[in-house]
Short mmCIF file of C-alpha atoms in Angstrom, two decimals:
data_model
loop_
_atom_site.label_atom_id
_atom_site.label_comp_id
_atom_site.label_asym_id
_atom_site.label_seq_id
_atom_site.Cartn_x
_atom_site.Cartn_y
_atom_site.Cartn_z
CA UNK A 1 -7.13 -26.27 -4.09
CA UNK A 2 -5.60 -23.89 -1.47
CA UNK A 3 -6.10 -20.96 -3.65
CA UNK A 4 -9.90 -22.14 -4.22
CA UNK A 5 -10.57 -22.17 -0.31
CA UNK A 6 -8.93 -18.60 -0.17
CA UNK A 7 -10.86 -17.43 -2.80
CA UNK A 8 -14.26 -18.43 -0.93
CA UNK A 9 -12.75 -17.73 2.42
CA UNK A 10 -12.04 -13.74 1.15
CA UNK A 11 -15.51 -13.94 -0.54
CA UNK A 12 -17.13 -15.25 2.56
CA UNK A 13 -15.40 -12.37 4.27
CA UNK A 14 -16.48 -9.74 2.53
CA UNK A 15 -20.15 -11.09 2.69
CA UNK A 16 -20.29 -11.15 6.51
CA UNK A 17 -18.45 -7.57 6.47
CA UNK A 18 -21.23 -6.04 4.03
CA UNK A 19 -23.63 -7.68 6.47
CA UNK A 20 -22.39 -6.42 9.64
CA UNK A 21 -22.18 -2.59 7.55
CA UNK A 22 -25.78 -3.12 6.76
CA UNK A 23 -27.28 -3.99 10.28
CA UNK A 24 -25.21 -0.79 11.59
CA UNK A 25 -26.92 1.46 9.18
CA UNK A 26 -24.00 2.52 7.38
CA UNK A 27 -24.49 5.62 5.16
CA UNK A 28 -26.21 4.28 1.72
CA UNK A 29 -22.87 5.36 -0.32
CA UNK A 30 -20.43 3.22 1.88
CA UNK A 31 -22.50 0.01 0.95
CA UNK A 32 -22.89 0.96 -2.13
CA UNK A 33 -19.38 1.37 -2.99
CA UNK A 34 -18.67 -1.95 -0.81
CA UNK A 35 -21.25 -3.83 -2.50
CA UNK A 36 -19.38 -2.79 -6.27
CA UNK A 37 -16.13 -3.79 -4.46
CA UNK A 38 -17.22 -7.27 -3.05
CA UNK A 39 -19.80 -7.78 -6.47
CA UNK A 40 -16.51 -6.99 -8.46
CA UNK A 41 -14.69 -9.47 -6.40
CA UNK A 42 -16.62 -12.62 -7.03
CA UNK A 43 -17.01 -12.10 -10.91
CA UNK A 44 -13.12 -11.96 -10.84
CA UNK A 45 -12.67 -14.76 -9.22
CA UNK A 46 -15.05 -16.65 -11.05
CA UNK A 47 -13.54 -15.36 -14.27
CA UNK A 48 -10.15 -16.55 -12.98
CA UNK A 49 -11.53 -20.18 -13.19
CA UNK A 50 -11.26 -19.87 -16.86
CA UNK A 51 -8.02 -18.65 -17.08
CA UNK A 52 -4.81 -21.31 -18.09
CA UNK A 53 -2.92 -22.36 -15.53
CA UNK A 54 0.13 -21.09 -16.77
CA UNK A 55 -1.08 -17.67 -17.19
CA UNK A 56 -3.11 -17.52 -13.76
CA UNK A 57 -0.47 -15.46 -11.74
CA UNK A 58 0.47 -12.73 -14.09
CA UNK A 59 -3.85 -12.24 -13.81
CA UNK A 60 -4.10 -12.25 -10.40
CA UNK A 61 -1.35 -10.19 -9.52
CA UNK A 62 -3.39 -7.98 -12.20
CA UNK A 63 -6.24 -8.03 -10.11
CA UNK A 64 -4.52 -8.02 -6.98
CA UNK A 65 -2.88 -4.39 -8.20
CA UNK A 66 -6.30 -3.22 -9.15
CA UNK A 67 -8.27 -3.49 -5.79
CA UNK A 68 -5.25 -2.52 -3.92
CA UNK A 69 -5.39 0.83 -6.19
CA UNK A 70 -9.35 1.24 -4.66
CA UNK A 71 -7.74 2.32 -1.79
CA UNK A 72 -6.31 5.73 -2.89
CA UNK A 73 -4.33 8.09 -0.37
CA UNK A 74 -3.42 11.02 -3.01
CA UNK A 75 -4.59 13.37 -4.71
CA UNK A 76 -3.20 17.04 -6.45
CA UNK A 77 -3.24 20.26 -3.62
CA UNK A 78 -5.08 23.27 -5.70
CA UNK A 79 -3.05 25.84 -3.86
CA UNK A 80 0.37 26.56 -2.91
CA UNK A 81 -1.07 26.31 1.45
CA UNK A 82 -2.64 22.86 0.38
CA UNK A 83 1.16 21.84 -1.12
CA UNK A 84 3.22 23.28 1.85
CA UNK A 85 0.94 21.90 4.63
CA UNK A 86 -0.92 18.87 3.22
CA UNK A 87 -3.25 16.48 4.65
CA UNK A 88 -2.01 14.17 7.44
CA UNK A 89 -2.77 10.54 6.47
CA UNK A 90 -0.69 8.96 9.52
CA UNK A 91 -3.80 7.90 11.12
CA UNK A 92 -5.24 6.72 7.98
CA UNK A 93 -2.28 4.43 7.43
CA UNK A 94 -2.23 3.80 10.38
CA UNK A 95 -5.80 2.06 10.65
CA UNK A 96 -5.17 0.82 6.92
CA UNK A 97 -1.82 -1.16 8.50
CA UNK A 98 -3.82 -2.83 11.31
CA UNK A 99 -4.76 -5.70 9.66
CA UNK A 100 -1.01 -6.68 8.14
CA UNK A 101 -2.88 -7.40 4.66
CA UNK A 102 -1.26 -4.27 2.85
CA UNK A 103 0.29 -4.91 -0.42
CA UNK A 104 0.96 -1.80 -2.26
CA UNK A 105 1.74 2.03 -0.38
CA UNK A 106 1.68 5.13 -2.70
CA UNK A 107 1.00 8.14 -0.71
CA UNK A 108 1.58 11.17 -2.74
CA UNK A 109 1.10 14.99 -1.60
CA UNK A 110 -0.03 14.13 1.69
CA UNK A 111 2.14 14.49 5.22
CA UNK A 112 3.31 11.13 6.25
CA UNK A 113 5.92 12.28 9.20
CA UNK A 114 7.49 8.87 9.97
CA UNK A 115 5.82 5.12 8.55
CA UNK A 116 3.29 3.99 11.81
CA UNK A 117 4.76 1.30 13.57
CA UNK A 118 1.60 -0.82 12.73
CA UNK A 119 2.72 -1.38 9.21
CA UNK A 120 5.29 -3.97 10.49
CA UNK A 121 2.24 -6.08 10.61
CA UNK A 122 2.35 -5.80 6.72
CA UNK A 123 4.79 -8.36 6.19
CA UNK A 124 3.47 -9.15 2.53
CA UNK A 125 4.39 -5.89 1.60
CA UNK A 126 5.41 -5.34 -2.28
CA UNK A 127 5.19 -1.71 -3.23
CA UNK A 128 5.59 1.41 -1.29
CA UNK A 129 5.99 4.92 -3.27
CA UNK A 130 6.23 7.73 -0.81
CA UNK A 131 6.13 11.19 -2.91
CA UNK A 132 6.33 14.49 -1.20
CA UNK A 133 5.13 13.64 1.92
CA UNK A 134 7.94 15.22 4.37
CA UNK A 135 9.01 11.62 5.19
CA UNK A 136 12.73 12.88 6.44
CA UNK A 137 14.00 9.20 7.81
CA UNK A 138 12.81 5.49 7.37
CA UNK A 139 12.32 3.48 10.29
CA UNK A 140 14.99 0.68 10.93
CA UNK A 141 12.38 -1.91 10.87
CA UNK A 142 12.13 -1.26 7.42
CA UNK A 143 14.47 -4.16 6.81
CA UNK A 144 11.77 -6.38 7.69
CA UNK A 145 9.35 -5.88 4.02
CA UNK A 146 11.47 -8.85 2.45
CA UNK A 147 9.26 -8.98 -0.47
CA UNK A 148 9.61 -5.51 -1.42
CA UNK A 149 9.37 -5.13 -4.97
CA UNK A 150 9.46 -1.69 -5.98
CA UNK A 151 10.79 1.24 -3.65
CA UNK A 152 9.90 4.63 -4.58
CA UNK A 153 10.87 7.38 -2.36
CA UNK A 154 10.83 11.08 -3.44
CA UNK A 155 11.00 14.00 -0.50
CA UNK A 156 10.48 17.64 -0.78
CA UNK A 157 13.04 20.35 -1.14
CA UNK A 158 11.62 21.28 2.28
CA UNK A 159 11.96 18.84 3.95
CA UNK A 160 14.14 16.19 2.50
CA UNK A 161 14.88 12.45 3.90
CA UNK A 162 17.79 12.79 6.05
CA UNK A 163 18.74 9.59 6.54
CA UNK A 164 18.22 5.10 5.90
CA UNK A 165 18.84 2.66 7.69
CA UNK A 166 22.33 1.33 7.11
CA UNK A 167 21.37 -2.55 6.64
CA UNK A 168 17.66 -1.43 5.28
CA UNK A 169 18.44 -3.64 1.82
CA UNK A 170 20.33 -6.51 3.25
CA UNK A 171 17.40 -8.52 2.79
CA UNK A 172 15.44 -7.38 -0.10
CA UNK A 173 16.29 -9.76 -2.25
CA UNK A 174 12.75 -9.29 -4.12
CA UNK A 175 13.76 -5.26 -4.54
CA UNK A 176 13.59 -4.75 -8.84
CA UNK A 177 12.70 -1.08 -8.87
CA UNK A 178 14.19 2.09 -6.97
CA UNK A 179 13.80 5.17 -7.28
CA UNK A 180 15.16 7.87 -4.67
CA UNK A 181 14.58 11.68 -5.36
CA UNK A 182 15.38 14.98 -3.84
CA UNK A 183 17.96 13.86 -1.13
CA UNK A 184 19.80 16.77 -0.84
CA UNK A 185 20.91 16.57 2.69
CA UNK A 186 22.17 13.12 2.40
CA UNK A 187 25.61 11.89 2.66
CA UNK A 188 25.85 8.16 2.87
CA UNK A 189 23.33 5.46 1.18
CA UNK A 190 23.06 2.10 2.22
CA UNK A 191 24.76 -0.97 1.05
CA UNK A 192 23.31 -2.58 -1.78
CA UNK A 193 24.97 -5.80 -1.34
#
């Protein structure tokens, strides 16, 4: 029953939001795209209410990954000056973070100096993939994502990460996937018990 009043809660949401984007005059693509998003959105969940019980969660995670992949930060640089100096997405994540609803993180060929301190907030986090973004250290706080699933973290030869935390997997007991890449510099990993 819970998940029911969620369901309506997050559709009731998203109907106020594409309400409030409408009476601003929001350019005709953004509500378009919205309106898919939120249309999209209440077809899956009623399509969910004919799903069996014991096969509900491996669906909605489904569905979970596939909105969460709407929201794409990468893309492929077309030159060599695109791949040394890429976009800078900080502030993107940044305002992405704010709310603390974040799930999934892959940033690939963009610069991502250091994680913004407002993804803390994203306590529900599952899956962060950081590829060649000239991320050289992890903050210590990244202890904190206890339901980190997957861990993907590949650097550049240019700037590789220098250093993690020492007590960063202490507890990640949800942690089923990692993948590190590129360390060169690196001397010491930390514990993994």
């Amino acid at each position: 029953m819970s998940k029911l009043l969620m369901k309506f809660g997050d559709l009731a949401l998203e109907t106020f939001l594409l309400h409030q984007m409408l009476e601003s005059g929001s350019p005709a693509v953004l509500i378009a795209i919205f309106t898919i998003v939120v249309a999209s959105n209440a077809l899956i969940c009623a399509v969910m209410m004919f799903v069996p019980y014991k096969r509900a969660p491996r669906a909605e995670t489904f569905v979970d990954i596939l909105f969460d992949f709407l929201i794409a930060i990468a893309s492929t640089p077309r030159t060599y000056t695109e791949w040394e100096n890429p976009t800078n997405v900080t502030e993107k994540l940044t305002h992405l973070a704010a709310t603390g609803d974040l799930q999934t993180i892959q940033v690939t060929n963009r610069y991502l100096g250091e994680l913004p301190e407002e993804l803390r907030r994203c306590n529900g986090l599952k899956h962060l993939s950081l590829e060649y973004t000239h991320t050289q250290a992890l903050p210590t706080w990244i202890k904190e994502f206890t339901k980190l699933e997957y861990l993907h973290v590949e650097s550049k030869f240019t700037s590789p990460m220098t250093v993690l935390p020492d007590d960063m997997f202490d507890d990640m007991s949800s942690l089923t996937f990692m993948h590190f890449a590129a360390f060169m510099t690196m001397t010491k990993l930390p514990s993994f018990q």
